CSV table of C-alpha atoms in Angstrom, one decimal:
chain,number,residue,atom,x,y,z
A,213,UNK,CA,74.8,89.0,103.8
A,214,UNK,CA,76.0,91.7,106.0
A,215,UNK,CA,76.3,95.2,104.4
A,216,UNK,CA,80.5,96.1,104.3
A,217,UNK,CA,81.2,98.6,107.4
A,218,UNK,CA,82.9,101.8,105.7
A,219,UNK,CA,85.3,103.7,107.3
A,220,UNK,CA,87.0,107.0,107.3
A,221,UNK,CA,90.3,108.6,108.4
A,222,UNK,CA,90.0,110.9,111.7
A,223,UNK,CA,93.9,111.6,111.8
A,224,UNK,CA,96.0,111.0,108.9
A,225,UNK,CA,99.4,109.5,109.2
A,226,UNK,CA,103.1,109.2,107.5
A,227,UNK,CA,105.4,106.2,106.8
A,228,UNK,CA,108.5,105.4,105.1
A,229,UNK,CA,109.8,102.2,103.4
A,230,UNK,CA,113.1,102.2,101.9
A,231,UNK,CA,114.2,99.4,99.1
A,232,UNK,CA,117.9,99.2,97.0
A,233,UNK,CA,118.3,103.3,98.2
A,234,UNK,CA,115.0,104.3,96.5
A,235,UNK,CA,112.9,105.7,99.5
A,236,UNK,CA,109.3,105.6,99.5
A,237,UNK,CA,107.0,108.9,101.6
A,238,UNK,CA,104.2,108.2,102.3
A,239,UNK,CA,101.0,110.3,103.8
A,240,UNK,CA,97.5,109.7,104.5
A,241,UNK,CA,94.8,112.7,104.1
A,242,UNK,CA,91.4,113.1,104.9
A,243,UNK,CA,89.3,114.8,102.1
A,244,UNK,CA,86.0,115.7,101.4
A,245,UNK,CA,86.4,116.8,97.8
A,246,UNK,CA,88.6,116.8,94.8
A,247,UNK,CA,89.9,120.3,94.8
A,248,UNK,CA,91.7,119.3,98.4
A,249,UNK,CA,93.2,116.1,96.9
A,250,UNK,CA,94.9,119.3,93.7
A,251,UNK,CA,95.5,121.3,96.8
A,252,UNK,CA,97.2,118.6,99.1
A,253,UNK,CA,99.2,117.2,95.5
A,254,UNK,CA,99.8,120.8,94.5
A,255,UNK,CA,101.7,121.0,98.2
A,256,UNK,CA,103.7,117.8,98.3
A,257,UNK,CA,105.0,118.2,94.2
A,258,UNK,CA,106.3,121.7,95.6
A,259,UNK,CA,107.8,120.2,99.0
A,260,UNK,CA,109.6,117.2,97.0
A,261,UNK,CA,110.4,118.5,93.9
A,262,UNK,CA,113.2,117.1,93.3
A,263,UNK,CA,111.6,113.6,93.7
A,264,UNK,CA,111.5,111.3,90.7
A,265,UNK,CA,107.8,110.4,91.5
A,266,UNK,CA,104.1,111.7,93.2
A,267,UNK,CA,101.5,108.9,93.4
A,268,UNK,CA,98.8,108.6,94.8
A,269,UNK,CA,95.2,107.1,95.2
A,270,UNK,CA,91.6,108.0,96.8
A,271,UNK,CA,88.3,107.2,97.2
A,272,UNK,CA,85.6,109.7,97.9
A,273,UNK,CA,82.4,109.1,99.7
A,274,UNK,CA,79.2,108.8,97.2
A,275,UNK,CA,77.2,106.5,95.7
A,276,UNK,CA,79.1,105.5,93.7
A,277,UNK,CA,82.2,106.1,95.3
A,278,UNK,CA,84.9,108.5,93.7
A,279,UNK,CA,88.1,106.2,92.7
A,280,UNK,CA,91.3,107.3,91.5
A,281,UNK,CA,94.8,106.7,91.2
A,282,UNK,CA,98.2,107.5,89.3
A,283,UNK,CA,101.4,105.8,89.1
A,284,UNK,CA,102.9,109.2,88.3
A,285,UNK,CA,105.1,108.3,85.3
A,286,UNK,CA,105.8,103.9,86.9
A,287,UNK,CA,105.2,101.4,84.6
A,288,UNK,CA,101.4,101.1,84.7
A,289,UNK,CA,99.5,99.8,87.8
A,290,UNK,CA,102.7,99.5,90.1
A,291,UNK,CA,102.0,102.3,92.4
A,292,UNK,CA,98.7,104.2,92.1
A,293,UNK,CA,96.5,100.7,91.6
A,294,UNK,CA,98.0,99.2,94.5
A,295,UNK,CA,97.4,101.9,97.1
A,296,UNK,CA,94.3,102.2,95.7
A,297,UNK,CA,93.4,98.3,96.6
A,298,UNK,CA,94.6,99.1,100.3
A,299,UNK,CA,92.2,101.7,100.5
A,300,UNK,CA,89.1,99.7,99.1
A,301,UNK,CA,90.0,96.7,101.6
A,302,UNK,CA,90.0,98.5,104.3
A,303,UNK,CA,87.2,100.3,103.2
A,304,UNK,CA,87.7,103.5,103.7
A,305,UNK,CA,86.4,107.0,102.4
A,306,UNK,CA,87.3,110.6,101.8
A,307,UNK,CA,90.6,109.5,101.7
A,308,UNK,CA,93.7,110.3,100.2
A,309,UNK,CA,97.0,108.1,100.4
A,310,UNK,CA,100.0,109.1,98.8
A,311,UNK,CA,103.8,108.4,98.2
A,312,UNK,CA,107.0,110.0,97.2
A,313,UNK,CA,109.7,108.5,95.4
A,314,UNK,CA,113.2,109.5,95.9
A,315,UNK,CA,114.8,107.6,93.3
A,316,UNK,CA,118.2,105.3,94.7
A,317,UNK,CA,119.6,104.3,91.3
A,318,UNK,CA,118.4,100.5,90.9
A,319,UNK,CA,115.0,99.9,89.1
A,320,UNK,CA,112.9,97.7,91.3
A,321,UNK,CA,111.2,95.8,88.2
A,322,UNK,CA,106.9,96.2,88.1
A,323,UNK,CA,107.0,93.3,91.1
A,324,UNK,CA,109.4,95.3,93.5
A,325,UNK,CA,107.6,98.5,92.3
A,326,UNK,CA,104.4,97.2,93.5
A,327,UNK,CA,105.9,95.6,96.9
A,328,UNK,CA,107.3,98.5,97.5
A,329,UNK,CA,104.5,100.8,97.2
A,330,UNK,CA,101.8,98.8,99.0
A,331,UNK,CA,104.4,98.5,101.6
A,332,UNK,CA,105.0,102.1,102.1
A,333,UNK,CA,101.0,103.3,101.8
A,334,UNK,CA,100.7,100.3,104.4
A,335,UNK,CA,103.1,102.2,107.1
A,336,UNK,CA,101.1,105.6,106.4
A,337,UNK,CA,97.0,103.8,106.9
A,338,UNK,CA,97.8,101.8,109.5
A,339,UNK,CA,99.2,104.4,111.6
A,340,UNK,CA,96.1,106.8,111.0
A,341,UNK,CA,93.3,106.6,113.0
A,342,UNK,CA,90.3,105.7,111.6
A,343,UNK,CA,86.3,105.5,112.5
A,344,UNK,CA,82.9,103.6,110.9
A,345,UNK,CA,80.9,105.7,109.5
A,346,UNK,CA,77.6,105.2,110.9
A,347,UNK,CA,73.9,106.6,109.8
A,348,UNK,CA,72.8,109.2,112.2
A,349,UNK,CA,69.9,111.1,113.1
A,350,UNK,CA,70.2,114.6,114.5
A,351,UNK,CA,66.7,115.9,116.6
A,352,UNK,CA,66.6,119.6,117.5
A,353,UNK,CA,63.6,119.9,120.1
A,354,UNK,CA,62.3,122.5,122.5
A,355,UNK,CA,61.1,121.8,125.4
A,356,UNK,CA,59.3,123.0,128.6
A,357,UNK,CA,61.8,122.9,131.6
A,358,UNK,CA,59.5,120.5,133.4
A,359,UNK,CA,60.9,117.8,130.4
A,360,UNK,CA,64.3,118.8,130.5
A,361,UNK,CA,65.9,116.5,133.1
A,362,UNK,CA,63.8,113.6,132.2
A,363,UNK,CA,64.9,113.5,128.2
A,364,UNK,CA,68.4,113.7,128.9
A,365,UNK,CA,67.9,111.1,130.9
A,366,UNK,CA,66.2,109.3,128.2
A,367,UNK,CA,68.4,110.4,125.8
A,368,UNK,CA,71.5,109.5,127.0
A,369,UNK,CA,69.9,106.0,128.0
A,370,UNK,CA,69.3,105.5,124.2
A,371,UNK,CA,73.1,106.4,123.7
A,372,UNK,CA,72.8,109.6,122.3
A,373,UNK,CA,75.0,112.5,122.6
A,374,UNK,CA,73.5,116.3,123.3
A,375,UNK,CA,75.3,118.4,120.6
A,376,UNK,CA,74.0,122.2,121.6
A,377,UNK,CA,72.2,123.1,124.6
A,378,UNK,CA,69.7,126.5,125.5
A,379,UNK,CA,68.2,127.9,128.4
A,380,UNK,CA,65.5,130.7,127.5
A,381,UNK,CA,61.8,130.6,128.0
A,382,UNK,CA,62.0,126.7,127.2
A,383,UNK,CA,64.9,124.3,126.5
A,384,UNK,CA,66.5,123.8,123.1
A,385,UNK,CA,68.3,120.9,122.6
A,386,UNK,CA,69.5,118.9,119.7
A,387,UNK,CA,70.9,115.5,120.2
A,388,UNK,CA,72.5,112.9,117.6
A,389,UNK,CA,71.7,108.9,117.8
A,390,UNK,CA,73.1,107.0,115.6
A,391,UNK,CA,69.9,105.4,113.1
A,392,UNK,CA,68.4,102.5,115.3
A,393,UNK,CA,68.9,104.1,118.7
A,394,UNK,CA,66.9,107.5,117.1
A,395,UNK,CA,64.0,104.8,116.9
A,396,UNK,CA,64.0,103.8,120.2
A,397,UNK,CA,64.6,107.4,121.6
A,398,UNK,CA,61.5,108.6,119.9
A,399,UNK,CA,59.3,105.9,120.8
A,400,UNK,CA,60.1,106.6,124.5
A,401,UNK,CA,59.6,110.2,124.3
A,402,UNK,CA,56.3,109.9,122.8
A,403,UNK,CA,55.5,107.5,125.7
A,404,UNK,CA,56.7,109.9,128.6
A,405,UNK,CA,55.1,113.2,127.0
A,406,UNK,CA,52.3,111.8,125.8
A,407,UNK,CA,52.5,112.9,122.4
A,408,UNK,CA,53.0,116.4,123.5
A,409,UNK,CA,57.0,116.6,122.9
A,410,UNK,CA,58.3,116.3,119.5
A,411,UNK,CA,61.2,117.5,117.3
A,412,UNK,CA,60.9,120.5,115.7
A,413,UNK,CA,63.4,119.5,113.4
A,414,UNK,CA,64.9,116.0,112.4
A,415,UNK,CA,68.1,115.5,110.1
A,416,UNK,CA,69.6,112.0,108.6
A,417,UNK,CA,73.2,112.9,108.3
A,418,UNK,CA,76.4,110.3,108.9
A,419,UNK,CA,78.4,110.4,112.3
A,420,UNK,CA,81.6,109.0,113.7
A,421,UNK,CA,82.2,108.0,117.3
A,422,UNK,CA,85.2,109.0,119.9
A,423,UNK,CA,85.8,108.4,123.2
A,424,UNK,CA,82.1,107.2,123.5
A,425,UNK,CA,80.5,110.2,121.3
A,426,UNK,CA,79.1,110.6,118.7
A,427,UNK,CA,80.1,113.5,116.1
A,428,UNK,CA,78.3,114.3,112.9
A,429,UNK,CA,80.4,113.7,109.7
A,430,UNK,CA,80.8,116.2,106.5
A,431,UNK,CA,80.7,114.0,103.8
C-alpha cells in the first residue's frame, strides 16, 4: 500500500456560504505552530466581534500530527469536527481553517449546522493553493571552478534546484533534490570527480515545489 501524500497550504484562501440569513466566513491559514493559530483566533474574535460564533480546526505537522477543533459554543461536533475531517481528507498540514458565524435568526438543527459548516470551510480549502510535501535533501559543496559548470549540469539533470551560489577562491554551492533524485545526484558526482568532490555538508529537511522548483519547507 502506497504511503498517503500530505500536503500543505502555500496561499491561504476565504469563502462564504450563506443558509436561512446566518452567514458563514470562512479562512484558511497556514501555521507552523500553535501560538499562530491564538494569534490568528485572537485577530478574527477582535475583527467579528459581534459574531455569534469562531470555529475552527487544524492539524499541525508531526509525528503524530497535532489535531484540534472547536465548535465555539454549537451543539457538539457540528462545526469544529467537520472542518476538521476536510482537512484530514485532503491531507493537509500546518493548517488552520476557520469560520465565522453571523447568526440570521433561524437555528439550522445539528444536520444544517454541519452542512453548513463543511460547506463554508469547503469554499475557503479549495480556493487555497496547496503543495505535497516531499522529503528533501539539501547538499552545500565547494568546489574547484574546473567542476563548476559540469555539476550544475549534473545537478540540474537530476532535477535539483541551486538555492545559494559563491564565487571566491572555489565555488560554493548548495543545491536541494528532493530524496531519490539526491541519490542519483551523488552517485554521479562521485563518478565524474572520482571521489574527489563531496558535500561538506548534507541536510534531510521537507520541500515544496513551484513553477518547477523546489523550496525547502519550515515545518
Amino acid at each position: 500500500m502506497s504511503e498517503t501524500k500530505l500536503c500543505t497550504l502555500l496561499k491561504g484562501a476565504q469563502g462564504e456560504f450563506e443558509e436561512k440569513k446566518s452567514r458563514f466566513l470562512s479562512q484558511s491559514f497556514c501555521v507552523r505552530r500553535e501560538e499562530e493559530v491564538a494569534e490568528i483566533l485572537f485577530a478574527l474574535r477582535k475583527q467579528h466581534y459581534d459574531a455569534r460564533h469562531v470555529c475552527y480546526a487544524y492539524i499541525l505537522h508531526g509525528n503524530p500530527p497535532v489535531e484540534k477543533s472547536s465548535d465555539d459554543g454549537e451543539p457538539a461536533k457540528t462545526a469544529g469536527l467537520p472542518m476538521l475531517d476536510l482537512l484530514r481528507a485532503a491531507s493537509l498540514r500546518n493548517t488552520l481553517v476557520t469560520v465565522v458565524r453571523y447568526f440570521g435568526g433561524t437555528k439550522l438543527g445539528t444536520g444544517g449546522l454541519v452542512r453548513a459548516y463543511t460547506a463554508a470551510a469547503k469554499e475557503a480549502l479549495n480556493a487555497s493553493v496547496t503543495a505535497e510535501i516531499l522529503p528533501a535533501v539539501q547538499l552545500s559543496l565547494c568546489l574547484d571552478y574546473g567542476f563548476y559548470g559540469k555539476v550544475t549540469r549534473l545537478a540540474e539533470d537530476c532535477a535539483g534546484t541551486v538555492l545559494s551560489l559563491q564565487f571566491t577562491e572555489a565555488v560554493s554551492l548548495c543545491l536541494l533534490f528532493r530524496e531519490a533524485d539526491s541519490a542519483r545526484f551523488l552517485t554521479a558526482l562521485t563518478e565524474l570527480s572520482g571521489g574527489s568532490v563531496a558535500p561538506a555538508k548534507t541536510e534531510t529537511l521537507f520541500a515544496v515545489e513551484t513553477d518547477g522548483k523546489l523550496c525547502a519547507l519550515s515545518l
